[in-house]
Amino acid sequence: HHSRKAPPVAMTLQERLGDRHNHLNAIRLALASLVILGHAWPLTGADGPGLVFLSDVAVNGFFVLSGYLIAESRVRTGLVPYLWRRLLRIYPAFLVCLLVVAAVFAPLAAAVEGRPLDLASAAGFVLSNADLKETMDLLRMGLDARRISPPTGINTLFHETLAYLTIGLVLSFAVAARHARWVLPAMFLLVLVLRALAVGPLDVAPGVYLNGARLMGYFLVGAAIWAW
């Protein structure tokens, strides 16, 4: 007598991502590598393949993943603990990156170019970017403006912070949290319409608004996937 093996139990996406072995870090590493690859040639001023679109695709993927995880985090915690955790998630590492650029890479670049480091500019770089705004002026810190193209990317941390605040506030309303399956997709459709209007009839020029709408849209896609 041979007993039959029971068929494998189908897992939901929530159950699979809730497992410790969900490979999310591997996915993040792959997306981060695409961002680096896409920006490699423009940031060095070298001629190379036009791979900037890879960075856009990877950033979109980051925001979908973030929307999924952050929406779940919000409903599991109160608003204040949620905001505190989001702050700890972003800001300390961001500040370390600013300090490393100003204190390590800027002096190295200045030494390679054979010119003195502008300490006031290095300090100003840290202070002006500490509020997550996208100033990112590295050229006066010793980088050679003749060989380095202007930055082609966007400061996604600023947009991600806005997305954290938006989803945190929206899901603070009990009615929105109860009907998240409809509220979050409706918010995505609203952003989609507003972006179409901005590109078309409204002819909104500043890219920060268009990029913000694009990234918020992908974030809401991830949140809607969580809700369903």
Short mmCIF file of C-alpha atoms in Angstrom, two decimals:
data_model
loop_
_atom_site.label_atom_id
_atom_site.label_comp_id
_atom_site.label_asym_id
_atom_site.label_seq_id
_atom_site.Cartn_x
_atom_site.Cartn_y
_atom_site.Cartn_z
CA HIS A 1 0.00 0.00 0.00
CA HIS A 2 1.48 3.31 -1.07
CA SER A 3 -0.07 6.49 0.26
CA ARG A 4 -0.42 9.36 -2.14
CA LYS A 5 1.40 12.58 -1.44
CA ALA A 6 -0.88 15.50 -0.73
CA PRO A 7 -0.80 18.16 -3.45
CA PRO A 8 1.24 21.24 -2.53
CA VAL A 9 -0.75 23.96 -0.83
CA ALA A 10 -1.04 27.09 -2.96
CA MET A 11 0.41 30.15 -1.26
CA THR A 12 -0.88 33.66 -1.59
CA LEU A 13 1.48 36.51 -2.44
CA GLN A 14 1.08 37.79 1.10
CA GLU A 15 2.14 34.45 2.56
CA ARG A 16 5.09 34.16 0.19
CA LEU A 17 6.40 37.64 0.92
CA GLY A 18 5.81 37.13 4.64
CA ASP A 19 8.34 34.29 4.63
CA ARG A 20 11.87 35.10 5.73
CA HIS A 21 13.14 33.55 2.50
CA ASN A 22 11.23 35.87 0.20
CA HIS A 23 14.35 36.98 -1.74
CA LEU A 24 13.36 40.65 -1.48
CA ASN A 25 16.94 41.65 -0.75
CA ALA A 26 18.07 39.87 -3.92
CA ILE A 27 15.42 41.76 -5.88
CA ARG A 28 16.55 45.06 -4.32
CA LEU A 29 20.18 44.26 -5.19
CA ALA A 30 19.24 43.54 -8.82
CA LEU A 31 17.23 46.77 -9.09
CA ALA A 32 20.03 48.81 -7.48
CA SER A 33 22.53 47.29 -9.94
CA LEU A 34 20.31 48.39 -12.83
CA VAL A 35 20.22 51.93 -11.45
CA ILE A 36 24.02 52.02 -11.26
CA LEU A 37 24.38 50.58 -14.76
CA GLY A 38 21.90 53.03 -16.23
CA HIS A 39 23.68 56.07 -14.75
CA ALA A 40 27.26 54.85 -15.20
CA TRP A 41 28.07 56.53 -18.52
CA PRO A 42 26.18 59.83 -18.07
CA LEU A 43 27.75 60.45 -14.65
CA THR A 44 31.29 59.92 -15.94
CA GLY A 45 30.79 61.96 -19.09
CA ALA A 46 31.90 59.00 -21.20
CA ASP A 47 30.25 57.88 -24.41
CA GLY A 48 28.34 54.71 -23.88
CA PRO A 49 25.09 52.91 -24.59
CA GLY A 50 21.88 54.72 -23.77
CA LEU A 51 20.89 52.65 -20.75
CA VAL A 52 19.30 55.36 -18.63
CA PHE A 53 15.94 53.70 -19.24
CA LEU A 54 17.17 50.78 -17.11
CA SER A 55 17.41 53.14 -14.16
CA ASP A 56 13.84 54.28 -14.73
CA VAL A 57 12.58 50.70 -14.91
CA ALA A 58 14.47 49.78 -11.73
CA VAL A 59 13.21 52.82 -9.80
CA ASN A 60 9.66 52.00 -10.88
CA GLY A 61 10.19 48.50 -9.52
CA PHE A 62 11.50 49.89 -6.24
CA PHE A 63 8.36 51.99 -5.81
CA VAL A 64 6.01 49.08 -6.56
CA LEU A 65 7.81 46.96 -3.97
CA SER A 66 7.87 49.85 -1.51
CA GLY A 67 4.14 50.51 -1.96
CA TYR A 68 3.34 46.89 -1.18
CA LEU A 69 5.49 46.71 1.95
CA ILE A 70 4.74 50.20 3.29
CA ALA A 71 0.96 49.81 3.04
CA GLU A 72 1.17 46.63 5.09
CA SER A 73 3.46 48.34 7.59
CA ARG A 74 1.00 51.20 8.00
CA VAL A 75 -2.00 49.02 8.88
CA ARG A 76 0.05 47.04 11.40
CA THR A 77 1.24 50.08 13.37
CA GLY A 78 -0.07 53.40 14.61
CA LEU A 79 0.68 56.59 12.71
CA VAL A 80 3.42 57.89 15.03
CA PRO A 81 5.37 54.57 15.23
CA TYR A 82 4.93 54.21 11.46
CA LEU A 83 6.41 57.65 10.77
CA TRP A 84 9.25 57.05 13.24
CA ARG A 85 10.17 53.76 11.58
CA ARG A 86 10.09 55.37 8.14
CA LEU A 87 12.39 58.14 9.39
CA LEU A 88 14.86 55.60 10.79
CA ARG A 89 14.66 53.62 7.56
CA ILE A 90 15.65 56.54 5.34
CA TYR A 91 17.38 59.37 7.11
CA PRO A 92 20.41 57.94 8.99
CA ALA A 93 21.72 56.09 5.92
CA PHE A 94 20.98 59.11 3.72
CA LEU A 95 22.95 61.39 6.04
CA VAL A 96 25.88 58.96 6.05
CA CYS A 97 25.88 58.98 2.23
CA LEU A 98 26.01 62.78 2.18
CA LEU A 99 28.93 62.82 4.63
CA VAL A 100 30.84 60.16 2.69
CA VAL A 101 30.43 62.10 -0.56
CA ALA A 102 31.57 65.37 1.04
CA ALA A 103 34.36 63.99 3.23
CA VAL A 104 35.73 61.13 1.09
CA PHE A 105 34.80 61.27 -2.59
CA ALA A 106 34.95 65.04 -3.02
CA PRO A 107 38.54 65.27 -1.66
CA LEU A 108 39.54 62.30 -3.83
CA ALA A 109 38.07 63.97 -6.91
CA ALA A 110 39.81 67.23 -6.05
CA ALA A 111 43.14 65.43 -5.61
CA VAL A 112 42.77 63.62 -8.94
CA GLU A 113 42.00 66.90 -10.69
CA GLY A 114 44.92 68.60 -8.93
CA ARG A 115 42.95 71.42 -7.37
CA PRO A 116 42.04 72.42 -3.80
CA LEU A 117 38.82 71.26 -2.23
CA ASP A 118 36.22 73.94 -1.58
CA LEU A 119 35.38 73.14 2.05
CA ALA A 120 32.52 75.64 2.15
CA SER A 121 30.96 73.97 -0.88
CA ALA A 122 31.41 70.51 0.65
CA ALA A 123 29.71 71.61 3.87
CA GLY A 124 27.01 73.38 1.87
CA PHE A 125 26.38 70.19 -0.09
CA VAL A 126 25.58 68.30 3.11
CA LEU A 127 23.45 71.07 4.62
CA SER A 128 21.51 71.87 1.46
CA ASN A 129 20.67 68.23 0.82
CA ALA A 130 19.87 67.33 4.42
CA ASP A 131 16.20 68.18 3.87
CA LEU A 132 15.95 65.61 1.01
CA LYS A 133 15.58 68.29 -1.64
CA GLU A 134 17.27 67.70 -4.97
CA THR A 135 20.05 70.26 -5.19
CA MET A 136 22.94 67.80 -5.55
CA ASP A 137 25.53 70.32 -6.81
CA LEU A 138 28.80 68.37 -6.83
CA LEU A 139 30.70 70.33 -9.44
CA ARG A 140 32.09 73.02 -7.13
CA MET A 141 33.48 70.35 -4.78
CA GLY A 142 36.31 69.40 -7.13
CA LEU A 143 34.59 67.52 -9.94
CA ASP A 144 35.57 68.64 -13.41
CA ALA A 145 32.50 70.19 -15.02
CA ARG A 146 34.10 69.86 -18.43
CA ARG A 147 34.01 66.07 -18.29
CA ILE A 148 31.06 65.35 -16.04
CA SER A 149 27.59 65.65 -17.49
CA PRO A 150 24.88 67.28 -15.36
CA PRO A 151 23.04 64.72 -13.21
CA THR A 152 20.29 63.07 -15.21
CA GLY A 153 18.57 61.33 -12.31
CA ILE A 154 16.09 62.50 -9.70
CA ASN A 155 16.19 62.44 -5.94
CA THR A 156 13.75 59.57 -5.41
CA LEU A 157 14.05 59.78 -1.61
CA PHE A 158 12.11 63.05 -1.68
CA HIS A 159 9.29 61.45 -3.68
CA GLU A 160 9.38 58.31 -1.58
CA THR A 161 9.02 60.38 1.59
CA LEU A 162 5.96 62.08 0.11
CA ALA A 163 4.54 58.66 -0.76
CA TYR A 164 5.13 57.45 2.82
CA LEU A 165 3.31 60.48 4.18
CA THR A 166 0.44 60.12 1.72
CA ILE A 167 -0.23 56.45 2.38
CA GLY A 168 0.27 56.99 6.11
CA LEU A 169 -2.35 59.73 6.27
CA VAL A 170 -4.86 58.09 3.93
CA LEU A 171 -4.85 54.80 5.80
CA SER A 172 -5.24 56.67 9.08
CA PHE A 173 -8.92 57.07 8.18
CA ALA A 174 -10.80 53.97 9.27
CA VAL A 175 -13.12 54.07 6.25
CA ALA A 176 -10.13 54.18 3.87
CA ALA A 177 -8.39 51.32 5.66
CA ARG A 178 -11.58 49.20 5.58
CA HIS A 179 -12.10 49.84 1.87
CA ALA A 180 -8.44 49.89 0.85
CA ARG A 181 -9.19 47.53 -2.06
CA TRP A 182 -11.13 50.33 -3.71
CA VAL A 183 -9.52 53.44 -2.25
CA LEU A 184 -5.95 52.63 -3.30
CA PRO A 185 -6.75 51.70 -6.93
CA ALA A 186 -8.95 54.82 -7.12
CA MET A 187 -6.00 56.93 -5.94
CA PHE A 188 -3.82 55.32 -8.62
CA LEU A 189 -6.38 56.15 -11.31
CA LEU A 190 -6.56 59.71 -10.03
CA VAL A 191 -2.78 60.09 -10.27
CA LEU A 192 -2.88 58.56 -13.75
CA VAL A 193 -5.47 61.08 -14.91
CA LEU A 194 -3.66 64.02 -13.30
CA ARG A 195 -0.39 63.05 -14.95
CA ALA A 196 -2.07 62.73 -18.33
CA LEU A 197 -3.58 66.19 -17.87
CA ALA A 198 -0.21 67.59 -16.79
CA VAL A 199 1.54 66.22 -19.86
CA GLY A 200 -1.32 67.20 -22.19
CA PRO A 201 -3.73 70.10 -21.70
CA LEU A 202 -2.05 71.62 -18.64
CA ASP A 203 1.45 71.35 -20.19
CA VAL A 204 3.24 71.24 -16.83
CA ALA A 205 6.91 71.89 -17.50
CA PRO A 206 8.77 71.12 -14.22
CA GLY A 207 9.90 67.51 -14.31
CA VAL A 208 9.72 67.23 -10.53
CA TYR A 209 5.90 67.18 -10.72
CA LEU A 210 5.79 64.70 -13.59
CA ASN A 211 8.32 62.41 -11.94
CA GLY A 212 6.48 62.72 -8.65
CA ALA A 213 3.23 61.68 -10.30
CA ARG A 214 4.92 58.79 -12.08
CA LEU A 215 6.57 57.45 -8.93
CA MET A 216 3.47 57.96 -6.80
CA GLY A 217 1.55 55.97 -9.40
CA TYR A 218 3.91 53.00 -9.16
CA PHE A 219 3.87 53.25 -5.36
CA LEU A 220 0.06 53.10 -5.38
CA VAL A 221 0.19 50.09 -7.73
CA GLY A 222 2.19 48.24 -5.10
CA ALA A 223 -0.18 49.37 -2.35
CA ALA A 224 -3.19 48.23 -4.40
CA ILE A 225 -1.57 44.82 -4.95
CA TRP A 226 -1.18 44.57 -1.17
CA ALA A 227 -4.82 45.48 -0.65
CA TRP A 228 -6.02 42.77 -3.01
#
